[in-house]
Short mmCIF file of N, CA and C in Angstrom, two decimals:
data_model
loop_
_atom_site.label_atom_id
_atom_site.label_comp_id
_atom_site.label_asym_id
_atom_site.label_seq_id
_atom_site.Cartn_x
_atom_site.Cartn_y
_atom_site.Cartn_z
N UNK A 1 -18.04 248.73 5.05
CA UNK A 1 -19.44 248.25 6.30
C UNK A 1 -20.05 247.54 6.66
N UNK A 2 -19.45 247.61 8.16
CA UNK A 2 -19.65 246.48 9.09
C UNK A 2 -21.46 246.19 9.71
N UNK A 3 -21.96 244.50 9.90
CA UNK A 3 -23.19 244.53 10.08
C UNK A 3 -22.82 243.98 11.40
N UNK A 4 -24.22 244.61 12.11
CA UNK A 4 -24.07 243.85 14.08
C UNK A 4 -24.50 242.29 13.69
N UNK A 5 -24.93 241.70 12.98
CA UNK A 5 -24.59 240.57 12.86
C UNK A 5 -24.11 240.12 13.94
N UNK A 6 -23.47 239.86 13.83
CA UNK A 6 -22.09 238.91 14.93
C UNK A 6 -22.26 239.08 16.24
N UNK A 7 -23.18 240.02 16.73
CA UNK A 7 -23.53 240.20 18.03
C UNK A 7 -25.23 239.49 18.69
N UNK A 8 -25.62 239.29 17.39
CA UNK A 8 -27.24 237.83 17.17
C UNK A 8 -26.60 237.16 17.35
N UNK A 9 -25.40 236.69 17.29
CA UNK A 9 -25.42 234.57 16.73
C UNK A 9 -26.12 234.01 17.38
N UNK A 10 -26.12 234.17 18.87
CA UNK A 10 -26.58 233.35 19.93
C UNK A 10 -28.01 233.48 20.43
N UNK A 11 -28.20 234.27 19.89
CA UNK A 11 -29.75 234.89 20.68
C UNK A 11 -30.82 233.41 20.17
N UNK A 12 -31.15 233.29 19.04
CA UNK A 12 -31.75 232.49 18.31
C UNK A 12 -31.80 231.01 19.09
N UNK A 13 -30.75 230.50 19.61
CA UNK A 13 -30.23 229.63 20.49
C UNK A 13 -30.88 229.53 21.58
N UNK A 14 -30.67 230.66 22.25
CA UNK A 14 -31.29 231.07 23.97
C UNK A 14 -32.57 231.09 23.95
N UNK A 15 -33.00 231.84 23.28
CA UNK A 15 -34.88 231.82 22.70
C UNK A 15 -35.49 230.68 22.46
N UNK A 16 -35.28 229.81 21.82
CA UNK A 16 -35.03 227.95 21.81
C UNK A 16 -35.58 227.66 22.91
N UNK A 17 -33.90 227.75 23.51
CA UNK A 17 -33.87 226.82 24.56
C UNK A 17 -34.88 227.30 25.82
N UNK A 18 -35.64 228.81 25.91
CA UNK A 18 -36.49 229.15 26.69
C UNK A 18 -37.69 228.49 26.47
N UNK A 19 -38.09 228.65 24.54
CA UNK A 19 -39.15 227.83 24.61
C UNK A 19 -38.83 226.74 25.05
N UNK A 20 -38.45 225.86 24.77
CA UNK A 20 -38.70 224.23 24.64
C UNK A 20 -38.90 224.04 26.37
N UNK A 21 -38.22 225.05 27.48
CA UNK A 21 -38.38 224.48 28.47
C UNK A 21 -39.59 224.73 28.85
N UNK A 22 -40.52 225.98 28.70
CA UNK A 22 -41.38 225.93 28.34
C UNK A 22 -43.05 224.97 28.26
N UNK A 23 -42.55 224.41 26.61
CA UNK A 23 -43.23 223.35 26.14
C UNK A 23 -42.79 221.81 26.62
N UNK A 24 -41.92 221.77 27.41
CA UNK A 24 -42.02 220.46 28.26
C UNK A 24 -42.65 220.72 29.33
N UNK A 25 -42.54 221.77 30.78
CA UNK A 25 -43.92 222.38 31.33
C UNK A 25 -44.95 222.14 31.30
N UNK A 26 -45.31 222.45 29.84
CA UNK A 26 -46.82 222.58 29.59
C UNK A 26 -47.40 221.02 28.67
N UNK A 27 -46.62 220.16 28.38
CA UNK A 27 -46.25 218.76 28.67
C UNK A 27 -46.50 217.86 29.60
N UNK A 28 -45.64 218.35 30.89
CA UNK A 28 -45.70 217.10 31.42
C UNK A 28 -47.26 217.68 32.57
N UNK A 29 -47.70 218.93 32.65
CA UNK A 29 -48.66 219.03 32.96
C UNK A 29 -49.85 218.94 32.78
N UNK A 30 -49.96 218.12 31.15
CA UNK A 30 -50.87 217.42 30.27
C UNK A 30 -51.15 216.19 30.43
N UNK A 31 -50.14 215.79 30.81
CA UNK A 31 -49.41 214.19 31.32
C UNK A 31 -50.15 214.23 32.83
N UNK A 32 -49.65 214.95 33.56
CA UNK A 32 -50.41 214.80 34.90
C UNK A 32 -52.12 215.08 34.89
N UNK A 33 -52.05 215.31 34.17
CA UNK A 33 -53.89 215.80 34.02
C UNK A 33 -54.57 214.33 33.84
N UNK A 34 -53.72 213.78 33.09
CA UNK A 34 -54.13 212.93 32.61
C UNK A 34 -53.91 211.27 33.43
N UNK A 35 -53.00 211.76 34.01
CA UNK A 35 -52.74 210.57 35.36
C UNK A 35 -53.74 211.04 36.12
N UNK A 36 -54.38 211.92 36.66
CA UNK A 36 -54.77 212.36 37.89
C UNK A 36 -56.92 211.94 37.55
N UNK A 37 -56.60 212.08 35.88
CA UNK A 37 -58.16 211.64 35.75
C UNK A 37 -58.08 209.73 36.07
N UNK A 38 -57.01 209.52 35.36
CA UNK A 38 -57.24 208.05 34.99
C UNK A 38 -56.73 207.76 37.05
N UNK A 39 -56.20 208.36 37.70
CA UNK A 39 -56.41 207.64 38.87
C UNK A 39 -57.95 207.75 39.92
N UNK A 40 -58.52 208.62 39.24
CA UNK A 40 -60.05 209.13 39.57
C UNK A 40 -60.54 207.49 38.77
N UNK A 41 -60.64 207.51 37.57
CA UNK A 41 -61.34 206.54 37.24
C UNK A 41 -60.92 204.65 37.66
N UNK A 42 -59.83 204.86 37.72
CA UNK A 42 -59.76 203.42 38.74
C UNK A 42 -60.29 203.45 39.81
N UNK A 43 -60.26 204.46 41.10
CA UNK A 43 -60.86 204.51 42.14
C UNK A 43 -62.55 204.05 41.96
N UNK A 44 -63.11 204.45 41.06
CA UNK A 44 -64.55 204.24 40.92
C UNK A 44 -64.55 202.81 40.21
N UNK A 45 -64.03 202.16 39.68
CA UNK A 45 -63.62 200.56 38.98
C UNK A 45 -63.59 199.87 40.10
N UNK A 46 -62.36 200.45 41.39
CA UNK A 46 -62.16 199.45 42.10
C UNK A 46 -63.29 199.55 42.96
N UNK A 47 -64.05 200.42 43.23
CA UNK A 47 -65.12 200.94 44.53
C UNK A 47 -66.32 199.95 43.42
N UNK A 48 -66.41 200.01 42.50
CA UNK A 48 -67.96 199.07 41.69
C UNK A 48 -67.32 197.43 42.09
N UNK A 49 -66.10 197.13 41.51
CA UNK A 49 -65.19 195.75 41.79
C UNK A 49 -65.90 194.89 43.07
N UNK A 50 -65.56 195.77 43.86
CA UNK A 50 -65.12 195.54 45.56
C UNK A 50 -66.84 195.57 46.18
N UNK A 51 -67.66 196.17 45.71
CA UNK A 51 -68.95 196.48 46.38
C UNK A 51 -69.61 195.07 45.11
N UNK A 52 -69.42 194.99 44.08
CA UNK A 52 -69.85 193.70 43.21
C UNK A 52 -69.38 192.30 44.19
N UNK A 53 -68.42 192.21 44.37
CA UNK A 53 -67.85 190.90 45.17
C UNK A 53 -68.74 190.92 45.84
N UNK A 54 -68.79 191.74 47.55
CA UNK A 54 -69.29 191.50 48.23
C UNK A 54 -70.82 191.58 48.42
N UNK A 55 -71.59 192.27 47.50
CA UNK A 55 -72.73 192.00 47.09
C UNK A 55 -73.42 190.15 47.11
N UNK A 56 -72.21 189.63 46.03
CA UNK A 56 -72.77 187.93 45.29
C UNK A 56 -73.10 187.06 46.85
N UNK A 57 -73.37 186.34 46.09
CA UNK A 57 -73.74 185.05 47.08
C UNK A 57 -73.19 184.28 47.82
N UNK A 58 -72.45 183.82 46.27
CA UNK A 58 -70.94 182.99 46.18
C UNK A 58 -70.42 183.53 45.36
N UNK A 59 -69.16 184.20 46.44
CA UNK A 59 -68.19 184.94 45.39
C UNK A 59 -67.03 184.47 45.07
N UNK A 60 -67.63 183.34 45.02
CA UNK A 60 -65.85 182.16 43.95
C UNK A 60 -64.88 182.50 44.46
N UNK A 61 -64.81 182.22 45.86
CA UNK A 61 -63.09 183.24 45.98
C UNK A 61 -63.23 184.43 46.44
N UNK A 62 -64.02 185.10 45.76
CA UNK A 62 -63.02 186.37 45.43
C UNK A 62 -63.62 187.50 46.66
N UNK A 63 -62.44 187.73 47.72
CA UNK A 63 -62.77 188.75 48.58
C UNK A 63 -63.29 189.98 47.16
N UNK A 64 -63.78 190.80 48.33
CA UNK A 64 -64.14 192.77 48.10
C UNK A 64 -62.58 193.11 47.65
N UNK A 65 -61.47 192.57 48.93
CA UNK A 65 -59.86 193.64 48.64
C UNK A 65 -59.25 193.15 47.53
N UNK A 66 -59.64 191.55 47.22
CA UNK A 66 -59.15 190.37 46.20
C UNK A 66 -59.73 191.85 44.53
N UNK A 67 -60.91 191.83 44.96
CA UNK A 67 -61.59 192.49 43.28
C UNK A 67 -61.40 193.56 43.40
N UNK A 68 -60.53 194.39 44.22
CA UNK A 68 -59.94 195.62 43.51
C UNK A 68 -58.76 196.05 43.64
N UNK A 69 -57.51 194.49 43.60
CA UNK A 69 -56.36 194.51 43.23
C UNK A 69 -56.60 194.10 41.81
N UNK A 70 -57.82 192.66 41.95
CA UNK A 70 -57.24 192.85 39.93
C UNK A 70 -57.87 193.74 38.96
N UNK A 71 -58.95 194.81 39.43
CA UNK A 71 -59.68 195.37 38.45
C UNK A 71 -58.59 196.96 38.93
N UNK A 72 -57.89 197.17 39.58
CA UNK A 72 -56.98 198.69 39.76
C UNK A 72 -55.56 198.36 39.47
N UNK A 73 -55.20 198.75 38.92
CA UNK A 73 -53.60 198.95 38.00
C UNK A 73 -53.09 198.94 39.09
N UNK A 74 -51.90 197.69 39.63
CA UNK A 74 -51.28 197.74 41.14
C UNK A 74 -50.39 198.80 41.41
N UNK A 75 -49.66 199.46 40.43
CA UNK A 75 -49.20 201.12 40.85
C UNK A 75 -49.92 202.21 41.33
N UNK A 76 -50.88 201.70 41.30
CA UNK A 76 -51.50 203.17 42.10
C UNK A 76 -52.22 202.89 43.24
N UNK A 77 -51.78 201.17 43.95
CA UNK A 77 -51.89 200.96 45.21
C UNK A 77 -53.16 201.57 45.51
N UNK A 78 -54.35 200.81 45.84
CA UNK A 78 -55.85 201.29 46.00
C UNK A 78 -56.18 200.70 47.53
N UNK A 79 -56.85 201.40 47.95
CA UNK A 79 -56.80 200.94 49.52
C UNK A 79 -58.54 201.19 49.63
N UNK A 80 -59.02 199.78 49.66
CA UNK A 80 -60.96 199.67 49.97
C UNK A 80 -60.99 199.58 51.27
N UNK A 81 -62.45 200.04 51.61
CA UNK A 81 -63.13 200.25 52.99
C UNK A 81 -64.29 199.82 52.29
N UNK A 82 -64.39 199.51 53.69
CA UNK A 82 -66.30 198.98 53.35
C UNK A 82 -66.67 197.92 53.96
N UNK A 83 -67.93 197.61 53.70
CA UNK A 83 -68.57 196.41 53.89
C UNK A 83 -70.28 196.43 53.60
N UNK A 84 -70.75 194.91 54.48
CA UNK A 84 -72.26 194.83 53.89
C UNK A 84 -73.14 195.16 55.20
N UNK A 85 -74.09 196.03 54.85
CA UNK A 85 -75.01 196.82 56.25
C UNK A 85 -76.26 196.81 55.48
N UNK A 86 -77.15 195.77 56.16
CA UNK A 86 -78.23 195.33 55.95
C UNK A 86 -78.55 194.63 54.39
N UNK A 87 -78.83 195.28 53.31
CA UNK A 87 -78.86 194.68 52.12
C UNK A 87 -78.55 194.93 50.91
N UNK A 88 -77.20 196.05 51.82
CA UNK A 88 -76.73 196.93 50.37
C UNK A 88 -74.57 196.37 50.89
N UNK A 89 -74.39 196.17 50.18
CA UNK A 89 -72.98 196.23 49.70
C UNK A 89 -71.98 197.61 49.16
N UNK A 90 -71.32 199.03 50.09
CA UNK A 90 -70.89 199.50 50.27
C UNK A 90 -69.57 199.30 50.45
N UNK A 91 -69.09 199.67 49.33
CA UNK A 91 -67.07 200.11 49.19
C UNK A 91 -66.55 201.54 49.05
N UNK A 92 -65.51 202.34 49.56
CA UNK A 92 -65.40 203.28 49.03
C UNK A 92 -63.53 202.81 48.59
N UNK A 93 -63.04 203.00 48.04
CA UNK A 93 -61.61 203.05 47.03
C UNK A 93 -61.03 204.67 47.41
N UNK A 94 -60.18 204.24 47.84
CA UNK A 94 -58.83 205.95 47.80
C UNK A 94 -57.67 205.67 46.99
N UNK A 95 -56.95 206.14 45.85
CA UNK A 95 -55.87 206.03 45.38
C UNK A 95 -55.01 207.71 45.69
N UNK A 96 -53.68 207.39 45.89
CA UNK A 96 -53.19 208.34 45.64
C UNK A 96 -52.73 208.79 44.55
N UNK A 97 -53.05 209.87 43.39
CA UNK A 97 -52.40 210.79 42.42
C UNK A 97 -51.20 210.53 42.45
N UNK A 98 -50.42 209.44 41.42
CA UNK A 98 -49.04 209.58 41.25
C UNK A 98 -48.44 211.26 40.71
N UNK A 99 -47.76 211.50 41.22
CA UNK A 99 -46.66 212.47 40.19
C UNK A 99 -46.05 212.39 39.38
N UNK A 100 -46.44 212.95 37.92
CA UNK A 100 -45.25 212.78 36.50
C UNK A 100 -44.42 214.15 36.82
N UNK A 101 -43.92 214.69 37.97
CA UNK A 101 -43.73 215.85 37.77
C UNK A 101 -42.35 215.66 38.44
N UNK A 102 -40.92 216.39 37.81
CA UNK A 102 -40.08 215.80 38.96
C UNK A 102 -40.08 216.75 40.02
N UNK A 103 -39.48 215.95 41.13
CA UNK A 103 -39.31 217.08 42.20
C UNK A 103 -40.75 217.02 42.86
N UNK A 104 -42.06 216.17 42.36
CA UNK A 104 -43.00 217.04 43.63
C UNK A 104 -43.27 215.46 43.64
N UNK A 105 -43.69 214.94 44.62
CA UNK A 105 -43.63 213.34 45.48
C UNK A 105 -45.41 213.00 45.03
N UNK A 106 -45.15 212.12 45.39
CA UNK A 106 -46.72 211.37 44.38
C UNK A 106 -47.48 211.25 46.10
N UNK A 107 -48.68 211.86 46.01
CA UNK A 107 -49.85 212.91 46.86
C UNK A 107 -49.76 214.40 46.64
N UNK A 108 -48.50 214.32 45.99
CA UNK A 108 -48.55 216.30 46.01
C UNK A 108 -49.81 216.47 45.53
N UNK A 109 -50.94 215.87 44.39
CA UNK A 109 -51.94 216.51 44.01
C UNK A 109 -52.71 216.14 44.66
N UNK A 110 -53.29 215.11 45.62
CA UNK A 110 -53.80 214.88 46.50
C UNK A 110 -54.84 213.26 46.13
N UNK A 111 -55.77 212.99 46.70
CA UNK A 111 -56.07 211.71 46.98
C UNK A 111 -57.72 211.64 45.49
N UNK A 112 -57.94 210.64 45.07
CA UNK A 112 -58.67 210.14 44.31
C UNK A 112 -59.58 209.50 45.20
N UNK A 113 -60.76 209.56 45.66
CA UNK A 113 -61.81 208.56 46.52
C UNK A 113 -63.03 208.52 46.03
N UNK A 114 -63.60 207.23 45.57
CA UNK A 114 -64.78 206.63 44.84
C UNK A 114 -65.61 205.55 45.69
N UNK A 115 -67.27 205.99 45.52
CA UNK A 115 -68.12 204.89 46.45
C UNK A 115 -68.91 203.86 45.27
N UNK A 116 -68.94 203.44 45.84
CA UNK A 116 -69.61 202.18 45.18
C UNK A 116 -70.68 201.86 45.79
N UNK A 117 -71.64 201.37 45.81
CA UNK A 117 -73.42 200.85 46.69
C UNK A 117 -74.05 199.78 45.57
N UNK A 118 -74.08 198.51 46.12
CA UNK A 118 -74.65 197.57 45.00
C UNK A 118 -75.49 196.69 46.14
N UNK A 119 -76.60 196.24 45.64
CA UNK A 119 -77.72 196.12 46.57
C UNK A 119 -76.85 194.30 46.58
N UNK A 120 -77.29 193.77 48.14
CA UNK A 120 -76.76 192.18 48.17
C UNK A 120 -78.01 191.52 47.89
N UNK A 121 -77.66 190.39 46.37
CA UNK A 121 -78.49 189.42 46.03
C UNK A 121 -78.99 188.72 46.93
N UNK A 122 -80.13 188.62 46.90
CA UNK A 122 -81.06 187.44 47.84
C UNK A 122 -80.72 186.31 47.62
N UNK A 123 -80.35 184.54 48.33
CA UNK A 123 -79.96 183.76 47.64
C UNK A 123 -81.53 183.74 47.57
N UNK A 124 -81.61 182.21 46.30
CA UNK A 124 -83.01 181.37 45.41
C UNK A 124 -82.73 180.09 46.52
N UNK A 125 -84.74 180.41 46.20
CA UNK A 125 -84.64 179.08 46.57
C UNK A 125 -85.32 178.44 46.54
#
């Protein structure tokens, strides 16, 4: 008596390849979510650093734009905008969310924008 085992030999390998592809896609999606959260966090850090630098009486030579570059990871390419209005320093930093999924360009998932306002310190008498 002959069994049908010969016809099923490659079936497990094909199922494994299909399952691995799904696992890779889920893994990349999880990493992408982490990168997006990191970009949002870095935009907030940059906005606070810029507003803090602009609010100081003597910024020790550190401009708000330089403060953003020092505070945010360079590969995110932050874009700071803002200034001093009255007794407050307000800065907004925008970061393009990079893509880790092959075939999708940076910015496909949008941008992260955060704003920070700090009071301008009054000079001491």
